[in-house]
Coordinates of C-alpha atoms and ligand atoms in Angstrom, one line a residue:
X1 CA 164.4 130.6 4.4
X2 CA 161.8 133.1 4.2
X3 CA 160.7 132.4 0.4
X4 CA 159.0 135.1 -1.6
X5 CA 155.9 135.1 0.8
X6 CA 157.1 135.2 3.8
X7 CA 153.5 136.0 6.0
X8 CA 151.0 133.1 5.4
X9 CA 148.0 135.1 5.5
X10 CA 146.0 134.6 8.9
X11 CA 147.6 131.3 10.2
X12 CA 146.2 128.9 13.2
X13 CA 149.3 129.0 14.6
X14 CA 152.3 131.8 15.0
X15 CA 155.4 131.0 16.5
X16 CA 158.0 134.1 17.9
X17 CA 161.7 132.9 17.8
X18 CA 163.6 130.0 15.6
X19 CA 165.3 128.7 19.0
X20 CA 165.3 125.5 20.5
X21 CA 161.6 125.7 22.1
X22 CA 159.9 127.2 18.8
X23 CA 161.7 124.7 16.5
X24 CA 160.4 121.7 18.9
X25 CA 157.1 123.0 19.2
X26 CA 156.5 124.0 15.5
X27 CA 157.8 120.1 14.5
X28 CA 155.9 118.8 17.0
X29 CA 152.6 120.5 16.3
X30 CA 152.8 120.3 12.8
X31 CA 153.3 116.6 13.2
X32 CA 150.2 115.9 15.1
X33 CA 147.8 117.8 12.8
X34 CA 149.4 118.1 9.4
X35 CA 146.4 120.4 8.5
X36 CA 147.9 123.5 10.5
X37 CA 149.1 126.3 8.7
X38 CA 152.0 127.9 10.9
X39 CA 154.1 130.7 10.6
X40 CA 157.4 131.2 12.2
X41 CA 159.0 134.9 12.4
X42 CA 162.7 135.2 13.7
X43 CA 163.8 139.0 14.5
X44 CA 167.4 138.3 13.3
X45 CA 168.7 137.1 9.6
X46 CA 169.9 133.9 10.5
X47 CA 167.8 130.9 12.2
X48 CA 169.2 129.9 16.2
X49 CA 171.6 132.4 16.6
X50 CA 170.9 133.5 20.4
X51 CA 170.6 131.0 23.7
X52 CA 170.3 128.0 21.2
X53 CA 173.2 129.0 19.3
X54 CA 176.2 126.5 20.0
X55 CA 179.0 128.8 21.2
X56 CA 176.3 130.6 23.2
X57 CA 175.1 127.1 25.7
X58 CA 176.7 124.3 27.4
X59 CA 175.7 121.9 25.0
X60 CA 175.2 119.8 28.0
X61 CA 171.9 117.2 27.4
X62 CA 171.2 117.7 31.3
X63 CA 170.2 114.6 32.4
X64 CA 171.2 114.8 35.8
X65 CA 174.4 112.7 35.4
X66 CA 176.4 114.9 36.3
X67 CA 175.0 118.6 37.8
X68 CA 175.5 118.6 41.5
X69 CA 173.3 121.5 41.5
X70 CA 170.3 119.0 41.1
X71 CA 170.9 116.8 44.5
X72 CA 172.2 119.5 47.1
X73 CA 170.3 118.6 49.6
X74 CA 171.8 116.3 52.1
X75 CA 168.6 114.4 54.5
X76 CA 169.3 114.5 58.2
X77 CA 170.8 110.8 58.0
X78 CA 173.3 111.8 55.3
X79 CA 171.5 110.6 52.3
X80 CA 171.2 112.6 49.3
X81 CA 168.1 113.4 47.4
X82 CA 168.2 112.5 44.4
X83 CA 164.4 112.9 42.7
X84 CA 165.6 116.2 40.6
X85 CA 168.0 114.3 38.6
X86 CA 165.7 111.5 38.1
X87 CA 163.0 114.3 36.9
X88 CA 165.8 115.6 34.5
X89 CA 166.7 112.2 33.2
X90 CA 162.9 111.6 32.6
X91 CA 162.5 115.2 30.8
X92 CA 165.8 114.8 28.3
X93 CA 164.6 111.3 27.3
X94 CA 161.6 112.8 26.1
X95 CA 164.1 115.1 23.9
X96 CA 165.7 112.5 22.3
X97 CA 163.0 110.0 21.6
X98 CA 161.7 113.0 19.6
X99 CA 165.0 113.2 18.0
X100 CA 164.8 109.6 17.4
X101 CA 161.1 109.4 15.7
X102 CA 162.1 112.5 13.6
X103 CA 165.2 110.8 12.3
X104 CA 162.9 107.5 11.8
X105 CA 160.2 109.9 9.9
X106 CA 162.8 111.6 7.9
X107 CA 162.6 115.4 8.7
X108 CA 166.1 115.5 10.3
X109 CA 169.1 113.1 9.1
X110 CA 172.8 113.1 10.0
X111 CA 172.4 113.1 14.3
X112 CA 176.5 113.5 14.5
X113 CA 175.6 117.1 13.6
X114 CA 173.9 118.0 16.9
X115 CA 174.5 114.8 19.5
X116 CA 177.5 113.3 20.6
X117 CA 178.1 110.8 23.3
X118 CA 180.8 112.6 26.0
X119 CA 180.7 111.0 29.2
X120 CA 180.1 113.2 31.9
X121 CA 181.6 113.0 35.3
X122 CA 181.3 115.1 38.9
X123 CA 184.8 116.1 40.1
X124 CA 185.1 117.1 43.3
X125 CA 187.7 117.9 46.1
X126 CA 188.4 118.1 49.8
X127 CA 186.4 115.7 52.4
X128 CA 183.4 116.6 52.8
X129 CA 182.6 117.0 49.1
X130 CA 184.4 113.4 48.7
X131 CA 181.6 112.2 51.2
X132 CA 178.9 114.3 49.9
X133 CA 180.0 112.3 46.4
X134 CA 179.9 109.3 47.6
X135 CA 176.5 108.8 49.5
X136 CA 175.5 110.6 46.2
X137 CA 176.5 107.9 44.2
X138 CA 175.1 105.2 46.2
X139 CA 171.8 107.2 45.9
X140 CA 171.4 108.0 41.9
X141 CA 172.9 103.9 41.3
X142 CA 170.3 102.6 43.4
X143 CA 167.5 103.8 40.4
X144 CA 167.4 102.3 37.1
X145 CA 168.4 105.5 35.0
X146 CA 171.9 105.6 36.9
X147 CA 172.4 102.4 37.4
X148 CA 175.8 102.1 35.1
X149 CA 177.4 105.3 37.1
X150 CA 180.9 104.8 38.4
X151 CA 182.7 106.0 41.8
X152 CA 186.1 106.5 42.4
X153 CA 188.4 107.9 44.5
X154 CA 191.4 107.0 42.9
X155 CA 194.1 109.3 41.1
X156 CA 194.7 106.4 38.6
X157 CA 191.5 105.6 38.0
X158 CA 190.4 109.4 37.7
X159 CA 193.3 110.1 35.7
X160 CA 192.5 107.4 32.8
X161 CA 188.3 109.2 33.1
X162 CA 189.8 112.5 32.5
X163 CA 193.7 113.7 32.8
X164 CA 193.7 116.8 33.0
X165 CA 191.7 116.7 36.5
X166 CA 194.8 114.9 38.1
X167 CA 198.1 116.5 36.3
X168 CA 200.1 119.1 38.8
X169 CA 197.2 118.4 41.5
X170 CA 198.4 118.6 44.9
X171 CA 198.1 115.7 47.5
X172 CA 194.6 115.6 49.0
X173 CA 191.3 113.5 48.8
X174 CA 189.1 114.0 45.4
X175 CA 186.5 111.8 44.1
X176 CA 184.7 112.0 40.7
X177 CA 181.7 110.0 39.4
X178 CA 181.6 109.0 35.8
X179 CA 178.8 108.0 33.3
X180 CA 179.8 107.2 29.7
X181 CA 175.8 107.6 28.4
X182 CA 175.9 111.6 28.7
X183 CA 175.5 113.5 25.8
X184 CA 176.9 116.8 24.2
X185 CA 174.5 118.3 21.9
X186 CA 174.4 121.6 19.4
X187 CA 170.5 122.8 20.2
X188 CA 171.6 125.4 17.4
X189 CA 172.0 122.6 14.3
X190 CA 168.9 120.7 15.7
X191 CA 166.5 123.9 15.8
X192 CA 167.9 124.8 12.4
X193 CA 167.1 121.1 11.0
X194 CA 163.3 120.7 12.1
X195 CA 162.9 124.2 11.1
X196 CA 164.1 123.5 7.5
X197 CA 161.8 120.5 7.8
X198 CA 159.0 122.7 8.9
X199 CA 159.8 125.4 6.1
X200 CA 158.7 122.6 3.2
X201 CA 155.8 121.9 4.6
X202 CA 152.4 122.6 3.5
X203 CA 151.1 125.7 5.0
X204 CA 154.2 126.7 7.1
X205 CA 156.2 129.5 6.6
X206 CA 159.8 130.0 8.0
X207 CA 160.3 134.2 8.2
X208 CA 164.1 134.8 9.0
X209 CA 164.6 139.4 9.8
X210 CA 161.3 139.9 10.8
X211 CA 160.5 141.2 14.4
X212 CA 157.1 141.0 16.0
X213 CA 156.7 144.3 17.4
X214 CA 153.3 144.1 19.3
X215 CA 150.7 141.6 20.2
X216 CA 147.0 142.4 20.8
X217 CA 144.1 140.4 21.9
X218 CA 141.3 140.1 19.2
X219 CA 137.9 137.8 19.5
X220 CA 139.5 135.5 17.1
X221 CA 142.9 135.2 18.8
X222 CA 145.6 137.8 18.4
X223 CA 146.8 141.2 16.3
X224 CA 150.5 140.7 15.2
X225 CA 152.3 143.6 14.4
X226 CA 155.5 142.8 12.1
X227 CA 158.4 144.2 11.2
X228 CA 160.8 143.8 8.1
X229 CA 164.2 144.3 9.4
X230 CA 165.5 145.3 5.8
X231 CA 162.4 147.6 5.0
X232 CA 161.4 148.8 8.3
X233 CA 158.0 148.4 6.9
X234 CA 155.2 146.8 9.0
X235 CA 153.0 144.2 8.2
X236 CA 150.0 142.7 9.9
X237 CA 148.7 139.7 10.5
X238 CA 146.9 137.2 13.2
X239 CA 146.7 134.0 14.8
X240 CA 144.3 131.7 16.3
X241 CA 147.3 131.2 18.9
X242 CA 150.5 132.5 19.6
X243 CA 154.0 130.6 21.1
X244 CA 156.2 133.5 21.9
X245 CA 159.6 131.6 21.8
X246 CA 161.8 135.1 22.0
X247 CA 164.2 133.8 24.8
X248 CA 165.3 137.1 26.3
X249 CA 162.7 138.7 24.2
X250 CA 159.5 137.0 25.6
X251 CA 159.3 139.5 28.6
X252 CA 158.4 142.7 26.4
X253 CA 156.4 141.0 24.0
X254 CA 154.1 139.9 27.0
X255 CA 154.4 143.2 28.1
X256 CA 153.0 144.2 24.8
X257 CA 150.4 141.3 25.0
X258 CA 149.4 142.6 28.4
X259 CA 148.0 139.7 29.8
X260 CA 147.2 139.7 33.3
X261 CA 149.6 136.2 33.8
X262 CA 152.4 138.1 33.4
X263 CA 152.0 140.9 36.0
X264 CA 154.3 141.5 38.8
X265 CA 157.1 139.2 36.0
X266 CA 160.9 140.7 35.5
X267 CA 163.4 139.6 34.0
X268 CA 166.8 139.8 35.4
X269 CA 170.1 139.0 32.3
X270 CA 172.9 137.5 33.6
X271 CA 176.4 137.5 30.6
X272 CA 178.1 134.7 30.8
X273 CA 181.6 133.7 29.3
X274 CA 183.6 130.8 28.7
X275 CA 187.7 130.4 28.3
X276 CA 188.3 128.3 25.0
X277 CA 191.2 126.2 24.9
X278 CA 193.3 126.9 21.6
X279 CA 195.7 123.9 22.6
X280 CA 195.0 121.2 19.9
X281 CA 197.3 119.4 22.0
X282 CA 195.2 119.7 25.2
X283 CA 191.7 119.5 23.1
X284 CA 192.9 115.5 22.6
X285 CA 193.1 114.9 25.5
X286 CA 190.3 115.7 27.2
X287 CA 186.8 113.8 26.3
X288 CA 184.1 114.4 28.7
X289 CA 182.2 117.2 30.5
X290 CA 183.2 117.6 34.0
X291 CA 180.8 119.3 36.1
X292 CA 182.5 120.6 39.6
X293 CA 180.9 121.3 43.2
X294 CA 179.5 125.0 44.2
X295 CA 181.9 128.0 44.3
X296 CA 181.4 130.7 46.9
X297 CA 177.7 132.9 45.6
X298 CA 177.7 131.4 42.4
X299 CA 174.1 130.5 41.4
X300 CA 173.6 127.0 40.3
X301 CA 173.7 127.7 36.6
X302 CA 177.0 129.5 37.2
X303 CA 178.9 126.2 38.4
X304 CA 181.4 126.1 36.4
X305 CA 182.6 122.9 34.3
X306 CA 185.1 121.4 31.6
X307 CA 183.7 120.7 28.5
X308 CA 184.1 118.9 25.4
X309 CA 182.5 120.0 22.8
X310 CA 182.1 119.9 19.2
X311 CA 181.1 122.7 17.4
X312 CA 181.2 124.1 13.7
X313 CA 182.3 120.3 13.1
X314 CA 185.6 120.8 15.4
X315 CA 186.5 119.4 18.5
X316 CA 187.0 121.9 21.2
X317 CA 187.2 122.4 25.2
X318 CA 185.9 125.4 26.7
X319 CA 185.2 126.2 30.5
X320 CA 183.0 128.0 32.2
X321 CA 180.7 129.8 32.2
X322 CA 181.7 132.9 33.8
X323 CA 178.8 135.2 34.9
X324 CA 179.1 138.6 33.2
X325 CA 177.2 142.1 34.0
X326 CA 174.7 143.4 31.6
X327 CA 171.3 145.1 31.0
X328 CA 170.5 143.3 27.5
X329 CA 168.2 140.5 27.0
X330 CA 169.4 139.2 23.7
X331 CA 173.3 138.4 23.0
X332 CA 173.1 139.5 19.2
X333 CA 169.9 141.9 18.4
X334 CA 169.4 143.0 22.5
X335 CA 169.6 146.7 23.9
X336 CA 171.2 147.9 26.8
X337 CA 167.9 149.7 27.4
X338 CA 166.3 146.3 27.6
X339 CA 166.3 146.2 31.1
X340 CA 165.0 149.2 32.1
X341 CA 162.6 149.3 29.4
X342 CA 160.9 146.3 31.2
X343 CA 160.5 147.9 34.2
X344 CA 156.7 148.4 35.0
X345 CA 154.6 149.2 37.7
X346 CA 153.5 146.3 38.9
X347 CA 157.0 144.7 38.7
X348 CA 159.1 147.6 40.2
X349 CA 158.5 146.3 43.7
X350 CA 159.2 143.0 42.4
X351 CA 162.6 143.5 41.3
X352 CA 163.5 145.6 43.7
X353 CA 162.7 143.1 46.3
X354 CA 164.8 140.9 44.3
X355 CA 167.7 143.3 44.5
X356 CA 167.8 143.5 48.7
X357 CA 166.8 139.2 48.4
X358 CA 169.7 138.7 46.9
X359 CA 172.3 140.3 47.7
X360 CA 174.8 137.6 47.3
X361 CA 174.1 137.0 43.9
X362 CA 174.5 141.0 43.2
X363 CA 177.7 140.9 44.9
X364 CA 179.0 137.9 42.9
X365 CA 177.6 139.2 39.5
X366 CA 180.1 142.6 39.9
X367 CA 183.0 139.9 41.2
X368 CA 183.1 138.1 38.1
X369 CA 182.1 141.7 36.2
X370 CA 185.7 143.3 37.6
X371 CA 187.6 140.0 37.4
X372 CA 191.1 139.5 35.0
X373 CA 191.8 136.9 32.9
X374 CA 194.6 135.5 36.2
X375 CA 191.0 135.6 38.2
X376 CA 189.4 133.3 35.4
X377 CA 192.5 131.1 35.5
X378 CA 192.3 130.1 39.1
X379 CA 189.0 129.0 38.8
X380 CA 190.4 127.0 35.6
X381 CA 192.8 125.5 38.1
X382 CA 190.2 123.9 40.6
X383 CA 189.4 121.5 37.7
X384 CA 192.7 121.7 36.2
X385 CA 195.4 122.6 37.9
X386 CA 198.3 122.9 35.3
X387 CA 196.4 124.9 32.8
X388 CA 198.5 128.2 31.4
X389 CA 197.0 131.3 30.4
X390 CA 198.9 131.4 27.1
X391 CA 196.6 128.3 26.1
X392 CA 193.0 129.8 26.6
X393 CA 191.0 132.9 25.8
X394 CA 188.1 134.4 27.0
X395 CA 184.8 134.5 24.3
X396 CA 181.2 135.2 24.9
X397 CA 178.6 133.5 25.8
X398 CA 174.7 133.5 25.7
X399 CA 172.7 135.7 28.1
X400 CA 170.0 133.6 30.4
X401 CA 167.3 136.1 31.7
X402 CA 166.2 134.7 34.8
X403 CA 162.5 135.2 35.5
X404 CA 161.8 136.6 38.6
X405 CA 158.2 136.4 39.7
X406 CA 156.2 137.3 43.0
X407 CA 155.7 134.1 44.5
X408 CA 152.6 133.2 47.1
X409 CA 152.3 137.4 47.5
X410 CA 156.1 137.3 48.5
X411 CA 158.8 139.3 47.8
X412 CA 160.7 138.2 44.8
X413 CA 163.0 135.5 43.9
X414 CA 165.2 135.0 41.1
X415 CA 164.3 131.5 39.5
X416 CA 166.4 129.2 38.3
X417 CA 163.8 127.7 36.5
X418 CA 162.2 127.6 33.4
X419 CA 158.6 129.0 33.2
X420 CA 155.3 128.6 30.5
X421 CA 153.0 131.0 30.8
X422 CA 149.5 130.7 29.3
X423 CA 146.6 133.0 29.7
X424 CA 143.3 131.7 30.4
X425 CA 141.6 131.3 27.1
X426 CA 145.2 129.7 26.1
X427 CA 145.4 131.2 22.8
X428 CA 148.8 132.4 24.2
X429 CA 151.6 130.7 25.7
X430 CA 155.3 131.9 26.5
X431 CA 158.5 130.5 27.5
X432 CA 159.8 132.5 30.0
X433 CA 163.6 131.3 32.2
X434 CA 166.3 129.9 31.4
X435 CA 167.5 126.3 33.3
X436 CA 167.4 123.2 32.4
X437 CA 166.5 125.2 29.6
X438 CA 167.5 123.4 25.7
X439 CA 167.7 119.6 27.2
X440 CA 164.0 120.2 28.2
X441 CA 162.9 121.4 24.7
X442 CA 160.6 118.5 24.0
X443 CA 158.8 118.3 27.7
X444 CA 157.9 122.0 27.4
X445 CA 156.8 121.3 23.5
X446 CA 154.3 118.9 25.4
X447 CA 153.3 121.1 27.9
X448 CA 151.9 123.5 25.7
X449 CA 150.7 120.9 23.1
X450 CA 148.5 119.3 26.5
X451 CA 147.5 122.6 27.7
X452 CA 146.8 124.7 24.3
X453 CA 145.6 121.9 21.9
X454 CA 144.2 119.0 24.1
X455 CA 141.6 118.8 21.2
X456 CA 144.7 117.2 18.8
X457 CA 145.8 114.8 21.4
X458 CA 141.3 113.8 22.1
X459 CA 141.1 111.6 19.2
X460 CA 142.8 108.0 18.6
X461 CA 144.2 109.4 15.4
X462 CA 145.7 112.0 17.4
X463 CA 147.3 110.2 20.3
X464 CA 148.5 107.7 17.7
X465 CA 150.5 110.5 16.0
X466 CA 151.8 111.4 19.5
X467 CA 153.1 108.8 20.7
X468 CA 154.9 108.1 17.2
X469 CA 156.4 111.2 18.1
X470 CA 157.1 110.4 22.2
X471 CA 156.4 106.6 23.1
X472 CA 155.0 107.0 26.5
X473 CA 154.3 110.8 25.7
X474 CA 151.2 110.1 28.4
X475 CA 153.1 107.7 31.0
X476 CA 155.2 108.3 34.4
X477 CA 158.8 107.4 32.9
X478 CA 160.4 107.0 36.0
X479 CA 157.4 105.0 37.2
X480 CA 158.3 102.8 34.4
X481 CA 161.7 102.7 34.8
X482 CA 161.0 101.5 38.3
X483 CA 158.8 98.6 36.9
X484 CA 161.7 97.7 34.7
X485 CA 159.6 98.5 31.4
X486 CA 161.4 101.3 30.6
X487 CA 165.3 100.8 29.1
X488 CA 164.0 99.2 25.9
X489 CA 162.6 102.3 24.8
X490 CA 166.0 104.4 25.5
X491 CA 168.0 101.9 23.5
X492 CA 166.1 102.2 20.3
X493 CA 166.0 105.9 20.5
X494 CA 170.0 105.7 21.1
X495 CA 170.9 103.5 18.6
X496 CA 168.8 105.5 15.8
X497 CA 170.7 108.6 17.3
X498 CA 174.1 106.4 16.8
X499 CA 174.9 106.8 20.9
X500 CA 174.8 103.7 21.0
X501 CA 176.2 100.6 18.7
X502 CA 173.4 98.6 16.9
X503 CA 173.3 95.2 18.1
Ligands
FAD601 C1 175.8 130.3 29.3 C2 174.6 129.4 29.0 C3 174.8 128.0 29.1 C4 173.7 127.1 28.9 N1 174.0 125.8 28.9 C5 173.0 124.9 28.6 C6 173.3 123.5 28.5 O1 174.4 123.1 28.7 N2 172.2 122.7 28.3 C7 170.9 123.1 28.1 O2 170.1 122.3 27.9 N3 170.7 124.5 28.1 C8 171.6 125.4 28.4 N4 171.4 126.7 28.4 C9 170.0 127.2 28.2 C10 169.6 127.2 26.7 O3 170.6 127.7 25.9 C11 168.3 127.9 26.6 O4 167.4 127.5 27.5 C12 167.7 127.7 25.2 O5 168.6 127.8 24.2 C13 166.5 128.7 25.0 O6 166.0 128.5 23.8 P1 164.8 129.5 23.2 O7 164.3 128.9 22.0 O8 163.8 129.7 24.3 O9 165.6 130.9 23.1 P2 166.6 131.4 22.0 O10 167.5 130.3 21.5 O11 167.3 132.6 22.6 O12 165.7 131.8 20.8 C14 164.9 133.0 20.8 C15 164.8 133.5 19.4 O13 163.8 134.5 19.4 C16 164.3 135.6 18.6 N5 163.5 136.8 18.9 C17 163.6 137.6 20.1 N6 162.7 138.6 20.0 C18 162.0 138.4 18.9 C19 160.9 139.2 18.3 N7 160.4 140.2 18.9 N8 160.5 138.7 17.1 C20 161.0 137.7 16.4 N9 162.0 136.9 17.0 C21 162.5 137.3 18.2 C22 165.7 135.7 18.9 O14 166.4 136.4 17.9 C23 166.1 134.2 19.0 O15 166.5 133.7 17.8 C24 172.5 127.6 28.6 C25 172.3 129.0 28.5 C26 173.3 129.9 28.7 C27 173.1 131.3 28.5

């Protein structure tokens, strides 16, 4: 995709990475001011290969249907807070209402590629999960965007949702929640569709084996250094602004940048791996992603579930993910030296503060670092408990690099979450984190876009163009939803994404 001049000289806009975030953000700049010239350089040879590739995600479109991680909290009267989920429903219909005006506009076609309706269920055993479940439930169906979720408590009823939960499962209460709206998506195949989009554009270029090596701050913007991953030759070039979309590589290149938003910022990699059923047998029949309750120190992104998922056009059902130990931030083109190499004064107290904070998570990462394929398979067996080894295999998985941050002068903490950082002139603006993570492309593309180019969204033309893109880009969606104005909108967008039948 590079072409035969792959640096547009000087360009407004330069965007690091052809993941998820860069392909939304590229689409959805070049969108609102057609007149942008933008260049995009990806380090390795092929577009998406790392977080956003599909064997290396979830695929999960979180929309809080199903993640217990997002309502732990129980109130004092036994109710369960459910605002995160709501948030995360809010953020992933942003995501595909831009998937749906894109399809409308014509830069992406074919949506069977990337999206798939799987319903998604919460499976969960043992009292006091089965009651946590249940005054769950009656929380998340009391708002409008859960209102079709189903309960049940009922091995018959559970069984016909998902059979593999149920077959060789001792006697004993279990409950499971089921939504038949939840999505599994390939973030790879959609980042690699806008950016083809984006490549025959006027003024764009698409730069596949090319790694920015070093950002400086210049009066008009910013230095890029260049590399040519065939050549080794350097080339460079600058920008009025620059997205650095590098997933685990945004941490050194803000290093490089040396902006004082990112001081006292680590990153911390954590592996992960799934088992992969081989079973074609088994892969029938199983349709859904079943996200489970909390196991011992895992963190929250480390839940593991059952999935259905279709990748390289194939059905498949992989589980997981496993945490695995490592010191690279990229899965493919990262270093074991990546790690230390980000270590800097100003964040050495940082991470090591992280290291006595969290002790738990440290001890959990080596458990599942030392633990054998029988280990794995136990785990398997919480969800289903007459899976044999001889039917599943361990592959890898993406690496998430957790940012970790001083917070309020504190020591610390790993978060979960997923961070933009902009200097103060915002001519720079970085995705740092890993969770929600791809579902939440479009909301981040936003955030920047209002942050970083509120000039584009000032004039009528403008906000026109925008909310072509997002209806509602500028409105309180679950404000809506509450006034009942909302589920019209999600309808078109599904039925242009062919999640749901046209009626
Ligand atoms: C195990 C696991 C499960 C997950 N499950 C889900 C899920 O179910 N649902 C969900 O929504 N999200 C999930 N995520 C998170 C999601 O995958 C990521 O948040 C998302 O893919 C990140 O996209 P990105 O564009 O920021 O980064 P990436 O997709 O990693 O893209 C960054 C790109 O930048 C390139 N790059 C790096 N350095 C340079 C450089 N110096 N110069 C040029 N290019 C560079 C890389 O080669 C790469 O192509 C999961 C993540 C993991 C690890």
């Amino acid at each position: 995709m590079s072409g035969s001049a792959p640096h547009l000289p000087a360009p407004d806009v330069i965007i690091i990475g052809s993941g998820v975030m860069s392909a939304h953000l590229g689409a959805l700049l070049k969108r609102l001011e057609p007149a942008l010239s933008l260049q995009v350089y990806e380090a390795t040879a092929q577009l998406a290969q790392e977080s956003s590739h599909g064997w290396n995600n979830a695929g999960t479109g979180h929309a809080g249907l199903c993640e217990l991680s997002y309502t732990p909290d129980r109130n004092a009267d036994g109710t369960v807070d459910v605002a995160n989920a709501i948030k995360i429903f809010a953020q992933f219909e942003r995501t595909k209402q831009f998937w749906a005006s894109a399809m409308a506009q014509g830069l992406i076609e074919n949506p069977r590629d990337f999206i798939r309706p799987v319903p998604h269920l919460s499976f969960v055993h043992g009292q006091t999960m089965v009651d946590f479940l249940r005054a769950r439930h009656a929380a998340m169906q009391a708002h409008p965007f859960f209102a079709a979720m189903q309960f049940s408590t009922d091995r018959g009823e559970i069984a016909r949702w998902a059979p593999l939960l149920t077959e060789g499962r001792p006697e004993g209460p279990i409950a499971a929640t089921k939504v038949d709206a939840g999505t599994d998506v390939d973030f790879g195949v959609v980042s690699r569709k806008l950016l083809a989009w984006l490549a025959r554009q006027p003024a764009c270029a698409v730069s596949a084996g090319q790694r920015v090596t070093d950002l400086k701050k210049s009066t008009a913007g910013w230095e890029v250094a260049v590399k040519d991953a065939a050549t080794g030759k350097l080339h460079h070039t600058r920008a009025k602004f620059v997205f650095v979309g590098a997933g685990g590589g945004s941490l050194p290149l803000l290093q490089t940048a040396g902006i004082p938003e990112c001081r006292g910022l680590g990153g911390f990699p954590i592996g992960g791996q799934w088992l992969a059923c081989d079973n074609p047998a088994i892969v029938a029949r199983h349709q859904a992603k079943v996200y489970g309750q909390p196991l011992d120190a895992a963190p929250t992104m480390a839940v593991p579930h059952l999935d259905t998922r279709v990748l390289d056009g194939q059905k498949t059902l992989l589980f997981g993910p496993f945490a695995s130990w490592t010191t690279k931030f990229l899965h493919g083109s990262g270093h074991w030296t990546d790690l230390p190499g980000s270590i800097r004064l100003h964040n050495v107290a940082t991470l090591l503060k992280i290291g006595l904070k969290n002790l738990d998570l440290i001890r959990y990462l080596v458990q599942q670092g030392t633990q054998s394929m029988a280990d794995r398979l136990k785990v398997l067996h919480v969800f289903y408990p007459a899976a044999k080894q001889a039917d599943w295999k361990l592959v890898d998985g993406g690496i998430r690099v957790q940012a970790i941050k001083q917070t309020d002068g504190e020591a610390g903490i790993v978060h979960y979450g997923t961070e933009v950082i902009t200097n103060e002139d915002r001519t720079i603006s970085a995705l740092l984190g890993a969770s929600p993570g791809a579902s939440v492309c479009v909301h981040i593309a936003l955030e920047v876009v209002q942050k970083c180019f509120p000039h584009l969204l000032a004039t009528a033309e403008g906000q026109r163009r925008m909310e072509a893109m997002i209806p509602g880009y500028d409105r309180d969606l679950t404000a809506l939803a509450a006034a009942r104005d909302y589920p019209p909108v999600t309808a078109l967008a599904e039925q242009r994404l062919q999640l749901r039948p046209v009626v």
